[in-house]
Amino acid sequence: MKTLKFFALFALLVLALSTNQTFAQVERVEMRVDGLACPFCSYGLEKKLKEVKGVDKVTIYVDKGMAVLTSKKMQSINVEQLEPVVVAAGFTPGPISLTATGAISEKNGAPVFSVSGTDIMFMLKNNAQLEKFRAGSNATPVKVTGSLAKEMPQGHQAHPYTLTIDKVEVTK
Amino acid sequence: MKRLLSTGLGLGLALALWGCEQRPQKLTRIEFVAQFGGQGNAPGQLNEPIGIALDGADHIYVADAGNQRIQKFTTDGKFILTWGMQGSDEGELDRPIHLSVSADSLVYVPEYGNDRVQVFDANGKFQFTWGKTGKAAGELDAPGTVSFDGNSHALVTDFYNHRIQIFDKRGNFISQFGVEGHENGQFYYPTDVAVDQQSNFLVADAYNHRVQKFNAEGNFLKNWGRQGKAPGEFDVANSLAFDTAGRIYVVDFANHRVQVFDAEGNFLLQFGAQGSGNGQFERPTDIAIDVQGVIYVADWGNHRIQKFRIVES
């Protein structure tokens, strides 16, 4: 009976942990947008970006040329959709930075970041932040903030963006 | 309210004549009269006012886009009532833009975010709605304006579809004209349409930086303007209106001014310059003119409505 209870508790723990991973997501994106001039543009871009999967709130800063997106609860912003949407809305997309939760691991000998609860995987660019984290801890999940660049090593089946981590912390 | 009152007192002292460039043969000038609003979300305050409409009974309706609501004022700027909040249900709003009041005193509100037109009575009570997202006839993608012609047909600028659609006043589709492009009769993000005394349609073809004129059947007649800062040039021509003499007032968004043309599109004068003083603008977005020659301008970036009058010498 005791063994049964132990397994039941263990199963619940595993379930809770896996559910917690599905909470993880690309939860915030900042994107430079060139060509924003007027409210007809900014409200229009706002409308188009809200149609992107996972996006809840969109704030457009006309003067800064910046769009800031936050995700719906328990959903992840589909980063790949952003650039085509911005282009279709009549603007020029610029650099993207994001905050996301997931796991840092290796694939084909290269560091990658997998966004939990999704099949999104970013190649990671080596930098001091990444080295420091990998030297100290490999705990997951982690929350990272960093910038994306559209480049992918040949033959690597990852997301078409490379992520440069500015900040990484282990989530509870 | 206190702010409104103090603003009003200040305005009483500040009937400043605002500078106009005039051609010698034209005797009209534009005088600053008053302003109201001020940034905030309290009743009577404004956050990015983008559209204004008059009802002919001394009321002005403001599409307070940043606050996702409509506000109703007297033409002296006294707050009367407000309605709306962000959302997509009946009576809720998502970026209300250039609204209009029909001959039977209903308030037609185009919503950029919800791709629909909602219709309210003069007290803000929801009446009916039409529109859904799409490209087909009768569908909308960021409707920016509702205006009425002499037959009470509702003309709607369809921003991302680069066209003008015409509906009856209940929202049943009648016809459309315009396609995306830069040639005569084509549009590149139209933001306003108005009907002159001869039943011609004038369209603020915003990102072609010009005004285009069509007959009542939607056939192209003429256009004027190009991108620039000189008189007769525009940097986003985003709204227009007529006075009783048939002159055309075009809001020149990024040049922070209003330009006035005769009925044939010949430049007459301009008023406004960038700034936050009386008679100055910070990215104006809409204009309405009453039969007494009083002009109201939505001063989007200064979060206020400014009032002017036409002086005929």
Coordinates of C-alpha atoms in Angstrom, one line a residue:
Chain A
M1 CA 0.0 0.0 0.0
K2 CA 2.9 2.3 1.0
T3 CA 4.5 1.5 -2.4
L4 CA 1.3 2.3 -4.2
K5 CA 1.0 5.7 -2.4
F6 CA 4.6 6.4 -3.3
F7 CA 4.1 5.7 -7.0
A8 CA 0.9 7.8 -7.0
L9 CA 2.7 10.7 -5.4
F10 CA 5.6 10.3 -7.8
A11 CA 3.2 10.2 -10.8
L12 CA 1.5 13.4 -9.5
L13 CA 4.9 15.1 -9.2
V14 CA 5.9 14.1 -12.7
L15 CA 2.5 15.4 -14.0
A16 CA 2.9 18.6 -12.1
L17 CA 6.4 19.1 -13.5
S18 CA 5.4 18.4 -17.1
T19 CA 2.4 20.7 -16.7
N20 CA 4.7 23.4 -15.4
Q21 CA 6.8 23.0 -18.5
T22 CA 3.9 23.6 -20.7
F23 CA 3.4 27.0 -18.9
A24 CA 6.8 27.9 -20.3
Q25 CA 6.7 30.0 -23.4
V26 CA 8.0 32.9 -25.5
E27 CA 6.2 35.3 -23.2
R28 CA 7.5 38.7 -24.4
V29 CA 8.9 40.0 -27.6
E30 CA 10.3 43.4 -28.5
M31 CA 10.7 44.1 -32.2
R32 CA 12.1 47.1 -34.0
V33 CA 9.8 48.3 -36.8
D34 CA 10.8 50.8 -39.4
G35 CA 8.2 53.0 -41.2
L36 CA 5.8 53.6 -38.3
A37 CA 4.6 57.2 -38.8
C38 CA 1.0 57.6 -37.8
P39 CA -1.8 56.1 -35.7
F40 CA -3.3 54.6 -38.8
C41 CA 0.0 52.6 -39.1
S42 CA 0.5 51.9 -35.5
Y43 CA -3.1 50.8 -34.8
G44 CA -3.0 48.8 -38.0
L45 CA 0.2 47.0 -37.0
E46 CA -1.2 46.4 -33.6
K47 CA -4.3 44.8 -35.2
K48 CA -2.1 42.6 -37.4
L49 CA 0.2 41.5 -34.6
K50 CA -2.7 40.6 -32.4
E51 CA -3.6 38.0 -35.0
V52 CA -0.3 36.2 -34.5
K53 CA -0.7 32.9 -32.6
G54 CA -0.1 33.3 -28.9
V55 CA -0.1 37.1 -28.8
D56 CA -2.2 38.8 -26.2
K57 CA -1.2 42.4 -25.8
V58 CA 0.5 44.6 -28.3
T59 CA 2.0 48.0 -27.5
I60 CA 3.3 50.1 -30.3
Y61 CA 5.8 52.9 -29.6
V62 CA 5.6 55.1 -32.8
D63 CA 8.4 57.4 -31.7
K64 CA 10.8 54.6 -30.8
G65 CA 9.7 52.5 -33.8
M66 CA 9.1 49.5 -31.5
A67 CA 6.4 46.9 -31.0
V68 CA 6.2 45.1 -27.7
L69 CA 4.2 41.8 -27.5
T70 CA 3.2 39.8 -24.5
S71 CA 1.8 36.3 -24.7
K72 CA -1.6 34.9 -23.8
K73 CA -1.7 32.9 -20.6
M74 CA -0.1 29.5 -21.0
Q75 CA 0.7 30.2 -24.7
S76 CA 3.8 31.0 -26.6
I77 CA 4.2 33.8 -29.2
N78 CA 5.0 32.3 -32.6
V79 CA 8.1 34.3 -33.4
E80 CA 8.4 33.0 -37.0
Q81 CA 5.1 34.7 -37.9
L82 CA 6.2 38.1 -36.8
E83 CA 8.4 39.2 -39.7
P84 CA 5.9 38.2 -42.5
V85 CA 3.1 40.0 -40.6
V86 CA 5.1 43.2 -40.3
V87 CA 6.0 43.1 -44.0
A88 CA 2.4 42.4 -45.0
A89 CA 1.3 45.4 -42.9
G90 CA 3.6 47.6 -44.9
F91 CA 6.6 48.0 -42.6
T92 CA 10.2 46.9 -42.4
P93 CA 10.9 44.5 -39.5
G94 CA 14.1 45.1 -37.5
P95 CA 15.9 43.2 -34.7
I96 CA 13.9 41.0 -32.3
S97 CA 14.6 40.4 -28.7
L98 CA 12.6 38.0 -26.5
T99 CA 12.0 36.6 -23.1
A100 CA 11.3 32.9 -23.0
T101 CA 11.3 29.9 -20.7
G102 CA 12.8 26.5 -21.7
A103 CA 15.9 24.3 -21.5
I104 CA 19.5 24.8 -22.6
S105 CA 21.0 21.7 -24.1
E106 CA 23.2 20.5 -26.9
K107 CA 22.3 19.3 -30.4
N108 CA 24.9 18.0 -32.8
G109 CA 27.5 19.4 -30.4
A110 CA 26.1 22.9 -30.5
P111 CA 24.2 24.7 -27.7
V112 CA 20.5 25.1 -28.3
F113 CA 17.5 26.5 -26.4
S114 CA 14.3 24.6 -26.5
V115 CA 11.2 26.6 -25.7
S116 CA 9.2 24.3 -23.3
G117 CA 5.7 23.3 -24.3
T118 CA 6.6 23.9 -28.0
D119 CA 8.7 22.4 -30.7
I120 CA 10.7 25.6 -31.1
M121 CA 14.4 25.3 -30.8
F122 CA 16.9 28.2 -31.2
M123 CA 20.5 27.8 -31.9
L124 CA 22.5 29.6 -29.2
K125 CA 25.4 31.9 -29.9
N126 CA 28.3 31.3 -27.6
N127 CA 28.9 34.3 -25.3
A128 CA 30.0 35.0 -21.8
Q129 CA 26.5 34.7 -20.4
L130 CA 26.0 31.2 -21.9
E131 CA 29.5 30.0 -20.8
K132 CA 28.9 31.3 -17.3
F133 CA 25.6 29.5 -17.0
R134 CA 26.8 26.2 -18.5
A135 CA 29.8 26.2 -16.1
G136 CA 27.7 26.7 -13.1
S137 CA 24.5 24.9 -13.7
N138 CA 22.6 22.9 -16.2
A139 CA 19.3 23.1 -14.3
T140 CA 16.1 23.5 -16.2
P141 CA 13.8 25.1 -16.9
V142 CA 15.5 28.5 -17.3
K143 CA 14.2 31.9 -18.3
V144 CA 16.3 33.7 -20.9
T145 CA 16.3 37.1 -22.3
G146 CA 18.2 37.7 -25.5
S147 CA 18.2 38.8 -29.1
L148 CA 17.5 36.9 -32.3
A149 CA 19.4 36.9 -35.5
K150 CA 18.2 35.1 -38.6
E151 CA 21.1 32.7 -39.2
M152 CA 21.4 29.0 -38.9
P153 CA 24.5 26.8 -39.4
Q154 CA 24.3 24.6 -42.5
G155 CA 22.6 21.3 -41.9
H156 CA 21.3 22.2 -38.5
Q157 CA 17.6 21.5 -38.2
A158 CA 16.8 24.1 -35.6
H159 CA 14.7 27.2 -35.7
P160 CA 15.8 29.7 -38.4
Y161 CA 16.9 32.2 -35.7
T162 CA 20.0 32.2 -33.6
L163 CA 19.6 33.4 -30.0
T164 CA 22.2 35.5 -28.2
I165 CA 21.5 35.3 -24.5
D166 CA 21.8 38.5 -22.5
K167 CA 20.4 37.1 -19.3
V168 CA 19.6 33.6 -18.0
E169 CA 18.2 32.5 -14.7
V170 CA 16.9 29.2 -13.3
T171 CA 13.2 29.3 -12.8
K172 CA 11.6 27.8 -9.7
Chain B
M1 CA -13.2 68.8 -14.8
K2 CA -11.1 71.3 -12.9
R3 CA -8.6 71.1 -15.6
L4 CA -11.3 71.7 -18.2
L5 CA -12.5 74.8 -16.3
S6 CA -9.0 76.2 -16.0
T7 CA -8.4 75.5 -19.6
G8 CA -11.6 77.3 -20.5
L9 CA -10.6 80.3 -18.5
G10 CA -7.2 80.4 -20.1
L11 CA -8.8 80.1 -23.5
G12 CA -11.0 83.1 -22.8
L13 CA -7.9 85.2 -22.6
A14 CA -6.2 83.6 -25.5
L15 CA -8.1 84.3 -28.6
A16 CA -4.9 84.4 -30.5
L17 CA -4.8 85.0 -34.1
W18 CA -2.9 82.1 -35.7
G19 CA -0.7 82.7 -38.6
C20 CA -1.8 81.8 -42.0
E21 CA 0.0 81.9 -45.3
Q22 CA -2.3 83.6 -47.8
R23 CA -2.2 84.5 -51.4
P24 CA -2.9 88.2 -51.8
Q25 CA -6.1 87.6 -53.8
K26 CA -7.7 85.4 -51.1
L27 CA -9.2 87.2 -48.1
T28 CA -9.9 84.3 -45.8
R29 CA -8.0 83.7 -42.6
I30 CA -8.3 81.2 -39.8
E31 CA -8.3 82.3 -36.2
F32 CA -7.7 80.1 -33.2
V33 CA -10.6 80.2 -30.8
A34 CA -10.3 77.6 -28.0
Q35 CA -9.1 74.1 -27.1
F36 CA -10.3 71.3 -24.8
G37 CA -9.2 67.9 -23.6
G38 CA -5.8 67.3 -22.3
Q39 CA -4.1 64.0 -21.8
G40 CA -5.7 61.5 -19.4
N41 CA -8.5 59.0 -19.0
A42 CA -10.8 60.9 -16.8
P43 CA -14.1 62.1 -18.3
G44 CA -13.4 65.0 -20.6
Q45 CA -9.7 64.1 -20.9
L46 CA -8.3 62.5 -24.1
N47 CA -5.7 60.0 -25.1
E48 CA -4.9 60.1 -28.8
P49 CA -8.1 61.6 -30.1
I50 CA -8.2 60.5 -33.7
G51 CA -11.7 61.3 -35.0
I52 CA -14.3 64.0 -34.5
A53 CA -17.8 64.5 -35.7
L54 CA -20.5 67.1 -35.3
D55 CA -24.2 66.4 -35.0
G56 CA -25.6 69.8 -36.1
A57 CA -27.0 70.3 -32.6
D58 CA -23.9 71.9 -31.0
H59 CA -22.4 68.6 -30.0
I60 CA -19.1 67.1 -30.9
Y61 CA -18.3 63.4 -30.7
V62 CA -14.6 62.4 -30.2
A63 CA -13.1 59.0 -31.0
D64 CA -10.8 58.8 -28.0
A65 CA -8.7 56.0 -29.5
G66 CA -6.1 55.6 -26.8
N67 CA -8.9 55.3 -24.2
Q68 CA -11.0 53.0 -26.4
R69 CA -14.1 55.1 -26.0
I70 CA -16.3 57.8 -27.5
Q71 CA -16.8 61.1 -25.7
K72 CA -19.5 63.6 -26.3
F73 CA -19.0 67.3 -25.6
T74 CA -20.8 70.5 -26.3
T75 CA -19.1 72.5 -29.0
D76 CA -17.7 74.7 -26.2
G77 CA -15.8 71.7 -24.9
K78 CA -18.0 70.8 -21.9
F79 CA -18.1 67.1 -21.3
I80 CA -21.5 65.4 -21.6
L81 CA -21.0 61.7 -21.6
T82 CA -18.7 58.8 -22.6
W83 CA -19.2 55.2 -23.6
G84 CA -17.2 52.2 -24.7
M85 CA -14.2 50.2 -23.4
Q86 CA -11.8 47.9 -25.0
G87 CA -13.3 44.7 -26.3
S88 CA -15.1 43.1 -29.2
D89 CA -18.6 42.7 -27.8
E90 CA -21.5 44.9 -28.6
G91 CA -20.8 48.4 -27.3
E92 CA -17.1 47.7 -26.8
L93 CA -14.5 49.2 -29.0
D94 CA -11.1 48.5 -30.5
R95 CA -9.5 51.6 -31.9
P96 CA -12.5 53.7 -32.9
I97 CA -11.3 56.1 -35.8
H98 CA -13.1 58.7 -37.9
L99 CA -16.7 58.5 -36.8
S100 CA -19.7 60.3 -38.3
V101 CA -23.2 61.3 -37.2
S102 CA -26.0 60.5 -39.7
A103 CA -28.9 62.8 -40.6
D104 CA -31.1 60.9 -38.1
S105 CA -28.5 61.6 -35.3
L106 CA -27.0 58.1 -35.1
V107 CA -23.3 57.9 -34.4
Y108 CA -21.4 55.6 -36.8
V109 CA -18.1 54.3 -35.4
P110 CA -15.6 52.5 -37.5
E111 CA -13.3 50.2 -35.5
Y112 CA -9.9 49.5 -36.9
G113 CA -9.3 46.6 -34.5
N114 CA -12.7 44.8 -34.8
D115 CA -13.2 45.4 -38.6
R116 CA -16.7 46.6 -38.2
V117 CA -18.9 49.7 -37.9
Q118 CA -20.9 50.0 -34.7
V119 CA -23.9 52.4 -34.6
F120 CA -25.1 54.1 -31.4
D121 CA -27.8 56.6 -30.6
A122 CA -26.9 60.1 -29.3
N123 CA -26.7 58.7 -25.8
G124 CA -24.3 56.0 -26.6
K125 CA -26.8 53.2 -26.6
F126 CA -25.8 50.4 -29.0
Q127 CA -28.1 50.1 -32.1
F128 CA -26.6 47.7 -34.6
T129 CA -23.3 46.7 -36.2
W130 CA -22.0 45.4 -39.5
G131 CA -18.7 44.2 -40.9
K132 CA -16.3 41.3 -40.5
T133 CA -12.7 40.8 -41.4
G134 CA -11.9 40.0 -45.0
K135 CA -11.3 41.2 -48.5
A136 CA -14.6 40.2 -50.2
A137 CA -17.2 42.8 -51.0
G138 CA -18.7 44.1 -47.7
E139 CA -15.8 42.8 -45.6
L140 CA -13.3 45.1 -44.0
D141 CA -9.7 45.3 -43.0
A142 CA -9.1 48.3 -40.7
P143 CA -12.1 50.6 -41.5
G144 CA -10.9 54.1 -40.9
T145 CA -13.8 56.4 -41.8
V146 CA -17.6 56.4 -42.1
S147 CA -19.0 59.4 -44.1
F148 CA -22.4 60.0 -45.6
D149 CA -23.5 61.1 -49.1
G150 CA -26.7 62.9 -49.9
N151 CA -28.5 59.6 -50.2
S152 CA -27.6 58.6 -46.6
H153 CA -25.3 56.0 -48.0
A154 CA -22.4 55.2 -45.7
L155 CA -18.9 55.5 -47.3
V156 CA -16.2 53.5 -45.6
T157 CA -12.5 53.7 -46.1
D158 CA -11.1 50.2 -46.0
F159 CA -7.4 50.9 -45.1
Y160 CA -5.7 47.5 -45.7
N161 CA -7.9 46.7 -48.7
H162 CA -7.1 50.1 -50.3
R163 CA -10.6 50.8 -51.4
I164 CA -13.8 52.7 -50.6
Q165 CA -16.9 50.7 -49.9
I166 CA -20.4 52.1 -50.0
F167 CA -23.2 50.7 -47.8
D168 CA -26.8 51.7 -47.1
K169 CA -27.3 53.2 -43.7
R170 CA -28.1 49.7 -42.3
G171 CA -24.8 48.3 -43.5
N172 CA -25.9 46.5 -46.6
F173 CA -23.2 46.5 -49.2
I174 CA -23.9 48.6 -52.4
S175 CA -20.7 49.0 -54.3
Q176 CA -16.9 49.7 -54.0
F177 CA -14.1 51.4 -55.9
G178 CA -10.4 51.6 -55.8
V179 CA -7.5 49.1 -55.7
E180 CA -4.0 49.2 -54.3
G181 CA -1.6 51.3 -56.3
H182 CA -0.1 54.7 -57.2
E183 CA -1.9 55.4 -60.5
N184 CA -4.9 57.7 -60.9
G185 CA -7.8 56.3 -59.1
Q186 CA -5.8 53.8 -57.1
F187 CA -5.2 54.0 -53.4
Y188 CA -2.4 53.4 -51.0
Y189 CA -3.9 53.2 -47.5
P190 CA -6.9 55.6 -47.8
T191 CA -7.9 57.1 -44.5
D192 CA -10.8 59.5 -45.2
V193 CA -13.6 60.2 -47.7
A194 CA -16.0 63.1 -47.9
V195 CA -18.7 64.1 -50.3
D196 CA -18.9 67.6 -51.8
Q197 CA -21.9 69.7 -52.8
Q198 CA -21.8 68.2 -56.3
S199 CA -21.9 64.7 -54.9
N200 CA -18.3 64.0 -55.8
F201 CA -16.2 61.9 -53.5
L202 CA -12.9 63.2 -52.2
V203 CA -10.5 60.7 -50.7
A204 CA -7.6 61.3 -48.4
D205 CA -5.2 58.9 -50.1
A206 CA -2.9 59.0 -47.1
Y207 CA 0.3 57.2 -48.2
N208 CA 0.1 58.4 -51.8
H209 CA 0.2 61.8 -50.1
R210 CA -2.6 63.2 -52.2
V211 CA -6.3 64.0 -52.5
Q212 CA -8.3 62.2 -55.2
K213 CA -11.6 63.2 -56.6
F214 CA -14.3 60.9 -58.0
N215 CA -17.8 61.4 -59.3
A216 CA -20.7 59.8 -57.6
E217 CA -20.3 56.6 -59.6
G218 CA -16.7 56.2 -58.4
N219 CA -15.1 57.3 -61.6
F220 CA -11.8 59.1 -61.3
L221 CA -11.9 62.9 -62.0
K222 CA -8.6 64.3 -60.7
N223 CA -6.0 64.4 -57.9
W224 CA -3.5 66.7 -56.4
G225 CA -0.6 66.6 -54.0
R226 CA 2.6 64.7 -53.6
Q227 CA 5.0 64.0 -50.7
G228 CA 6.7 67.1 -49.5
K229 CA 6.5 70.1 -47.2
A230 CA 5.7 72.9 -49.7
P231 CA 2.2 74.4 -50.0
G232 CA 0.0 71.8 -51.9
E233 CA 2.3 69.0 -50.8
F234 CA 1.5 66.5 -48.1
D235 CA 3.2 64.2 -45.6
V236 CA 0.3 61.8 -45.0
A237 CA -2.9 63.5 -46.1
N238 CA -5.2 61.8 -43.6
S239 CA -8.4 63.6 -43.3
L240 CA -10.5 66.2 -45.2
A241 CA -13.7 68.3 -44.8
F242 CA -15.5 71.1 -46.7
D243 CA -16.8 74.5 -45.6
T244 CA -20.0 75.9 -46.8
A245 CA -18.2 77.8 -49.6
G246 CA -17.0 74.5 -51.0
R247 CA -13.3 74.9 -49.9
I248 CA -11.5 71.7 -49.0
Y249 CA -9.5 71.4 -45.8
V250 CA -6.9 68.7 -45.8
V251 CA -5.2 67.5 -42.6
D252 CA -1.5 67.1 -43.3
F253 CA -0.5 64.8 -40.6
A254 CA 3.3 64.8 -40.5
N255 CA 3.6 68.4 -41.6
H256 CA 1.5 69.3 -38.5
R257 CA -0.8 71.6 -40.4
V258 CA -4.1 72.0 -42.3
Q259 CA -4.1 73.1 -45.9
V260 CA -7.0 74.8 -47.6
F261 CA -7.8 74.4 -51.3
D262 CA -10.5 75.7 -53.6
A263 CA -13.0 73.2 -55.1
E264 CA -10.6 72.6 -58.0
G265 CA -7.7 71.7 -55.7
N266 CA -5.8 75.1 -55.9
F267 CA -3.9 75.9 -52.8
L268 CA -5.4 78.8 -50.8
L269 CA -3.8 78.9 -47.4
Q270 CA -2.5 76.8 -44.5
F271 CA -2.7 77.0 -40.8
G272 CA -0.8 75.3 -37.9
A273 CA 2.8 74.3 -37.3
Q274 CA 4.4 71.8 -35.0
G275 CA 4.1 72.5 -31.4
S276 CA 1.8 72.5 -28.4
G277 CA 0.8 76.2 -28.2
N278 CA -2.6 77.6 -29.3
G279 CA -3.1 76.9 -32.9
Q280 CA -0.1 74.6 -33.2
F281 CA -0.5 70.8 -33.8
E282 CA 1.3 67.6 -33.0
R283 CA 0.3 65.2 -35.7
P284 CA -3.4 66.2 -36.3
T285 CA -5.7 63.5 -37.5
D286 CA -9.2 64.8 -38.2
I287 CA -11.2 67.9 -39.0
A288 CA -14.9 68.9 -38.9
I289 CA -16.5 72.2 -39.9
D290 CA -19.9 73.5 -39.0
V291 CA -22.2 75.7 -41.0
Q292 CA -21.1 78.8 -39.0
G293 CA -17.5 78.3 -40.2
V294 CA -16.2 76.9 -36.9
I295 CA -13.4 74.4 -37.5
Y296 CA -12.6 71.6 -35.1
V297 CA -9.3 69.7 -35.4
A298 CA -8.3 66.5 -33.6
D299 CA -4.8 67.3 -32.3
W300 CA -3.8 63.7 -31.8
G301 CA -0.3 64.1 -30.3
N302 CA -1.4 66.9 -28.0
H303 CA -4.4 64.9 -26.8
R304 CA -6.8 67.8 -27.4
I305 CA -9.4 69.3 -29.7
Q306 CA -8.7 72.7 -31.1
K307 CA -11.3 75.1 -32.3
F308 CA -10.9 77.7 -35.0
R309 CA -13.1 80.1 -37.0
I310 CA -13.0 81.1 -40.6
V311 CA -12.8 84.9 -41.1
E312 CA -14.1 86.2 -44.4
S313 CA -12.8 89.7 -45.0

